[in-house]
CSV table of C-alpha atoms in Angstrom, one decimal:
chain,number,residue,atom,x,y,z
A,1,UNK,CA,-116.3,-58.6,-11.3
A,2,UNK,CA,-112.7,-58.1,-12.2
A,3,UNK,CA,-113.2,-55.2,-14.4
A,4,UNK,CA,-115.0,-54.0,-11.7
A,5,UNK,CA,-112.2,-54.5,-9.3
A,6,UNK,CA,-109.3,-53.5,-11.2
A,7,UNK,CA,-111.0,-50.2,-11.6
A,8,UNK,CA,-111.1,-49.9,-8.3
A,9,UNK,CA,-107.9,-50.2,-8.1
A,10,UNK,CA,-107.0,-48.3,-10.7
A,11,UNK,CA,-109.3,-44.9,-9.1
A,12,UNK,CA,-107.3,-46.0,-5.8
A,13,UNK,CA,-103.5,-45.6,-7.3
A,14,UNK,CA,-104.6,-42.5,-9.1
A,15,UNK,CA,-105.9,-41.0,-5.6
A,16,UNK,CA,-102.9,-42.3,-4.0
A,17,UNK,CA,-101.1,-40.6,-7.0
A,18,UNK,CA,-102.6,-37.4,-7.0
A,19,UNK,CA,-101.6,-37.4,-3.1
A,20,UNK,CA,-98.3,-37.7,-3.6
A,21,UNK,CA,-98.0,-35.4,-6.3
A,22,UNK,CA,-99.5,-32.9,-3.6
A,23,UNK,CA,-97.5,-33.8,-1.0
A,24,UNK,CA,-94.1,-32.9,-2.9
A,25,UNK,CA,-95.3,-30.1,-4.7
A,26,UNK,CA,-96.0,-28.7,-1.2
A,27,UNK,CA,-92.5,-30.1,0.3
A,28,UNK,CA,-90.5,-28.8,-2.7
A,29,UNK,CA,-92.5,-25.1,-2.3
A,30,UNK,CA,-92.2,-24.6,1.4
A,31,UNK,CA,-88.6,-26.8,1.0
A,32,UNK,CA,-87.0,-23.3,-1.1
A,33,UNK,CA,-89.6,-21.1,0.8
A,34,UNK,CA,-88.2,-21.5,4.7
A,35,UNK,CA,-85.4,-24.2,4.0
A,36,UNK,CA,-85.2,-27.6,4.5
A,37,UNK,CA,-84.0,-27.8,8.2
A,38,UNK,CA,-86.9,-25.1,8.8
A,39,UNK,CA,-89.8,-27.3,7.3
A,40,UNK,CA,-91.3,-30.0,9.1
A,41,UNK,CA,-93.7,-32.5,8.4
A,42,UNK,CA,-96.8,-30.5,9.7
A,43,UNK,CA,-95.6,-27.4,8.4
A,44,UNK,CA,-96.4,-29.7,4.9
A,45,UNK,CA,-99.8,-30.8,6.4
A,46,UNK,CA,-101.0,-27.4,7.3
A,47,UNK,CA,-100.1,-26.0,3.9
A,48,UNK,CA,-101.9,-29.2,2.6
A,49,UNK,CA,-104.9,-28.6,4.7
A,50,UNK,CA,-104.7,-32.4,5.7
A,51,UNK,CA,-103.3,-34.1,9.1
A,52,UNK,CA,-99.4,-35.0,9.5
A,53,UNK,CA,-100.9,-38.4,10.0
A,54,UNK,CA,-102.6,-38.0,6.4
A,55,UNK,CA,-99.1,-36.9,5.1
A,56,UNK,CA,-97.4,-39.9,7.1
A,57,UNK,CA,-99.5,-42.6,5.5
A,58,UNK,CA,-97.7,-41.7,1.7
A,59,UNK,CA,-94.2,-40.8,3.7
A,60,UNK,CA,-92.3,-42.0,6.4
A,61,UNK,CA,-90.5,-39.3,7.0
A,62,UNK,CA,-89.4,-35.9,5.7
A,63,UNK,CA,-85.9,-37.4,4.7
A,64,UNK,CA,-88.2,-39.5,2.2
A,65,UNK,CA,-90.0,-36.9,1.1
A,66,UNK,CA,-86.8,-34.9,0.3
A,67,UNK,CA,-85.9,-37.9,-1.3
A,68,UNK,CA,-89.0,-38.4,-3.8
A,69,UNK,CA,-88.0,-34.2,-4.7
A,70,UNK,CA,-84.5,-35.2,-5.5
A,71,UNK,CA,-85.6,-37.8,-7.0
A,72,UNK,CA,-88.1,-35.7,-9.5
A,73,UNK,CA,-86.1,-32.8,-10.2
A,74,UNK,CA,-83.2,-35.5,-11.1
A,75,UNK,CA,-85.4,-37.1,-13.4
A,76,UNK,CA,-86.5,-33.8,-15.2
A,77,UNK,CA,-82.9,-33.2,-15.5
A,78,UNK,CA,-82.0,-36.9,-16.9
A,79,UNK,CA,-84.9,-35.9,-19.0
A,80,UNK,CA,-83.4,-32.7,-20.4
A,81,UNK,CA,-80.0,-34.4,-21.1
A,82,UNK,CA,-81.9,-37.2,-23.2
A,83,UNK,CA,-83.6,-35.2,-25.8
A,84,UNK,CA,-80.8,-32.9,-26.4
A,85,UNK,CA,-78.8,-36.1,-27.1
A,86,UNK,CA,-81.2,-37.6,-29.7
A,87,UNK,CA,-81.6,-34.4,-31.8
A,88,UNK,CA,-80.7,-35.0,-35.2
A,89,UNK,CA,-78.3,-32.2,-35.5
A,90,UNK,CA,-74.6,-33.0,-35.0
A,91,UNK,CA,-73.1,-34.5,-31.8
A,92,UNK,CA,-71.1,-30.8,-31.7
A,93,UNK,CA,-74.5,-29.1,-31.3
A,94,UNK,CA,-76.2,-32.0,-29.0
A,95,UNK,CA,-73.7,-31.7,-26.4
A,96,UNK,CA,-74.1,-27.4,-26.6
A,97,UNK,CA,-78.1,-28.0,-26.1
A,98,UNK,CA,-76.7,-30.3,-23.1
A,99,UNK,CA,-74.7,-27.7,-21.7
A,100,UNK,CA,-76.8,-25.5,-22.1
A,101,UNK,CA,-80.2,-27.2,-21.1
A,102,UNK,CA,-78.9,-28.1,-17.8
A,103,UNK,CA,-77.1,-24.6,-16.9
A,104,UNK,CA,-80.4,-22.9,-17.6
A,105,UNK,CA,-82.5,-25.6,-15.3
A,106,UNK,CA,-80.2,-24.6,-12.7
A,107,UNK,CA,-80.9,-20.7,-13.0
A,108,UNK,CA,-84.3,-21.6,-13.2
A,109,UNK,CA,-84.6,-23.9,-10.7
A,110,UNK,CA,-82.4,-21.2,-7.4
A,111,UNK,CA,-85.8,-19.5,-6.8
A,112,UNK,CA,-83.8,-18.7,-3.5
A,113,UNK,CA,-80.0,-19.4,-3.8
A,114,UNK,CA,-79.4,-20.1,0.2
A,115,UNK,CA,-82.9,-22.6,0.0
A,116,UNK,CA,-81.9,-24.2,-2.6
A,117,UNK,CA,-78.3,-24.7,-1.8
A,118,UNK,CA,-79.2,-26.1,1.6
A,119,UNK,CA,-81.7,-29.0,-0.1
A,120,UNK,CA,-78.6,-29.8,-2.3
A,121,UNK,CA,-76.3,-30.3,0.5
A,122,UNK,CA,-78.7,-32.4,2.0
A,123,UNK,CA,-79.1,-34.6,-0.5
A,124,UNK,CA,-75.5,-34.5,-1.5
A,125,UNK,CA,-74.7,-35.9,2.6
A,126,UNK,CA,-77.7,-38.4,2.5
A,127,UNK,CA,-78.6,-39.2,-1.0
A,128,UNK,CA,-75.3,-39.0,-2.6
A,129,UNK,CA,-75.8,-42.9,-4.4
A,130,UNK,CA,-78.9,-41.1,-6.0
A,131,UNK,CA,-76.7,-38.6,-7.2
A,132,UNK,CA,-73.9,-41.2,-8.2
A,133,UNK,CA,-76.7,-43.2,-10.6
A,134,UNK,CA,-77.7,-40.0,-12.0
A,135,UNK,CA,-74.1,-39.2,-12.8
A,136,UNK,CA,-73.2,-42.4,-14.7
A,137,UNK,CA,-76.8,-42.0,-16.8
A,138,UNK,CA,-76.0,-38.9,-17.5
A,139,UNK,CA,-72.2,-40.1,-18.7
A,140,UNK,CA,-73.3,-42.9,-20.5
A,141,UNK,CA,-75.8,-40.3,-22.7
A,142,UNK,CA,-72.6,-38.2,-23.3
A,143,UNK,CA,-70.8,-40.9,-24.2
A,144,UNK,CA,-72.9,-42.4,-26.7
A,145,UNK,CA,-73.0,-38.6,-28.5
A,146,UNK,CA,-69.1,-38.6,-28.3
A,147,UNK,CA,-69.0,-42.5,-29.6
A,148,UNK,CA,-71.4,-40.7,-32.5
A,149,UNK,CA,-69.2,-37.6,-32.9
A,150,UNK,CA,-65.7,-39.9,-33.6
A,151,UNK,CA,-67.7,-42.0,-36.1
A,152,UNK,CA,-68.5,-39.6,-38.0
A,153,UNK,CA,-65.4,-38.4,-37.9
A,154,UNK,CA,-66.7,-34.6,-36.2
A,155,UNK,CA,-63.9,-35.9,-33.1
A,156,UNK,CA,-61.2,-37.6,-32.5
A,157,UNK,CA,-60.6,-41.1,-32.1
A,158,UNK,CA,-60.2,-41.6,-28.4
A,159,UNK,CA,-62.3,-43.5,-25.5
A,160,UNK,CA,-65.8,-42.3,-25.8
A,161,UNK,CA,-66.6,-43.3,-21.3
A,162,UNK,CA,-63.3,-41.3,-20.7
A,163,UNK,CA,-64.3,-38.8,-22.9
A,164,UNK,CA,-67.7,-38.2,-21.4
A,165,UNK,CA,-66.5,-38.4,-17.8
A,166,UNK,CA,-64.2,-35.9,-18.5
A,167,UNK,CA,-66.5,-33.2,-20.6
A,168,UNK,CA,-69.0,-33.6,-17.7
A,169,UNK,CA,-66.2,-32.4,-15.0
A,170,UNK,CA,-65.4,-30.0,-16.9
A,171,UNK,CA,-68.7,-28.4,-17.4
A,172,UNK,CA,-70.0,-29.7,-13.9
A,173,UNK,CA,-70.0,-26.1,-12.7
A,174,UNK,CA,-73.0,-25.5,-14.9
A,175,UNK,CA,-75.2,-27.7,-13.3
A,176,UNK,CA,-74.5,-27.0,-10.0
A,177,UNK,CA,-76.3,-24.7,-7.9
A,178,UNK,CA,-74.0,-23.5,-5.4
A,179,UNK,CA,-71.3,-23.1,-8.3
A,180,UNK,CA,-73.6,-21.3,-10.4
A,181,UNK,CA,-74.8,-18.7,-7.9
A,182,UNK,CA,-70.6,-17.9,-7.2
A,183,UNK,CA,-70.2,-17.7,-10.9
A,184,UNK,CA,-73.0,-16.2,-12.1
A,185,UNK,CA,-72.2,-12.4,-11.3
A,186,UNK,CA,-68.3,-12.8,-11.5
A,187,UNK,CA,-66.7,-11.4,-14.8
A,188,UNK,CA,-63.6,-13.1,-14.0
A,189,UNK,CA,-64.9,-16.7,-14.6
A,190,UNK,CA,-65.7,-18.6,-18.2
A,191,UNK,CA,-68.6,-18.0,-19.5
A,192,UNK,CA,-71.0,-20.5,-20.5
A,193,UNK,CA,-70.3,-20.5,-23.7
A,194,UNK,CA,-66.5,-20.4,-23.4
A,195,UNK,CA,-66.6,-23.1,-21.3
A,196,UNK,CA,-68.6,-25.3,-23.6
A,197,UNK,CA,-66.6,-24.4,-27.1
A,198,UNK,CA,-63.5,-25.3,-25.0
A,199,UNK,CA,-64.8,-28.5,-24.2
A,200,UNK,CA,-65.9,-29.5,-27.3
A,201,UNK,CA,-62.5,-28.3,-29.2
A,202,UNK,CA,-61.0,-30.5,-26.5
A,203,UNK,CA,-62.6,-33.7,-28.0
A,204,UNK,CA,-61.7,-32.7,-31.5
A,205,UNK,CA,-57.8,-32.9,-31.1
């Protein structure tokens, strides 16, 4: 009888699962599609075929499913930064495939520039301890390839969180949407590379 219940259980959490997968691939789509402030609840029930009061039994609210998106596309990104930072190639070359990674999720990632830019400002004003925790993980993976790097002698001797905070502010305009779109067609600005050999020379001094 437990075997038998437990895999009901188990076919009820994947439904529930599969549900909510639906329900944020819709938000996310119609999210850079009209805008965030444009999009409402039912707009994500019609496009799902299913009643608001379907989409309110998974979420309270559209703030919460803006949420679970953030949530999801930082997690991809934490994701990213993780495997370039256990490659076994030299901390040099792990923090480039950083860089890198994350600048092209972002180009990826503005479908529509003003869409986009709006869902980040939201979260930004409403989920910005999200962001915060995604920031220090994301620190604390830089600074482990930086604590790497001065062991091995590739940088200099120096505080490995300092080191990361400041490598991350000063390629934080690489990973951020709004930035990247002002950027992106400007020939007056660093580019990508630039920026990143800079940084890195920085940590070898």
């Amino acid at each position: 009888m437990k075997l038998v219940a437990d895999a009901a259980e188990n076919t009820i959490e994947l439904a529930r699962q599969e549900n909510v997968t639906r329900i944020l691939d819709a938000g996310e789509r119609l999210f850079r599609h009209y805008g965030y402030s444009k999009t409402t609840v039912a707009d994500i029930a019609r496009d799902l075929g299913m009643s608001p009061a379907n989409v309110y039994r998974f979420f309270a609210s559209k703030v919460e499913i803006h949420q679970a998106i953030c949530g999801r596309m930082l997690a991809a990104s934490y994701q990213m930064a993780y495997d370039a930072c256990h490659l076994q190639i030299s901390a040099s070359d792990r923090l480039r495939r950083f860089v890198q990674g994350q600048y092209q999720m972002t180009v990826d990632t503005m479908l529509d520039q003003e869409k986009v830019h709006e869902m980040v400002v939201v979260a930004i004003e409403r989920d910005w301890h999200v962001i915060e925790k995604h920031v220090d993980s994301i620190h604390e993976l830089l600074a482990d390839v930086i604590r790497e790097g001065i062991a091995a002698g590739e940088f200099a001797e120096q505080d490995a969180d300092v080191a990361s905070r400041c490598f991350g502010a000063a390629t934080v305009t690489l990973c951020h949407p709004q930035m990247v779109a002002q950027c992106l067609a400007k020939t007056n600005r660093a580019t990508v590379d630039e920026l990143v050999e800079f940084s890195i020379r920085a940590l070898k001094k």
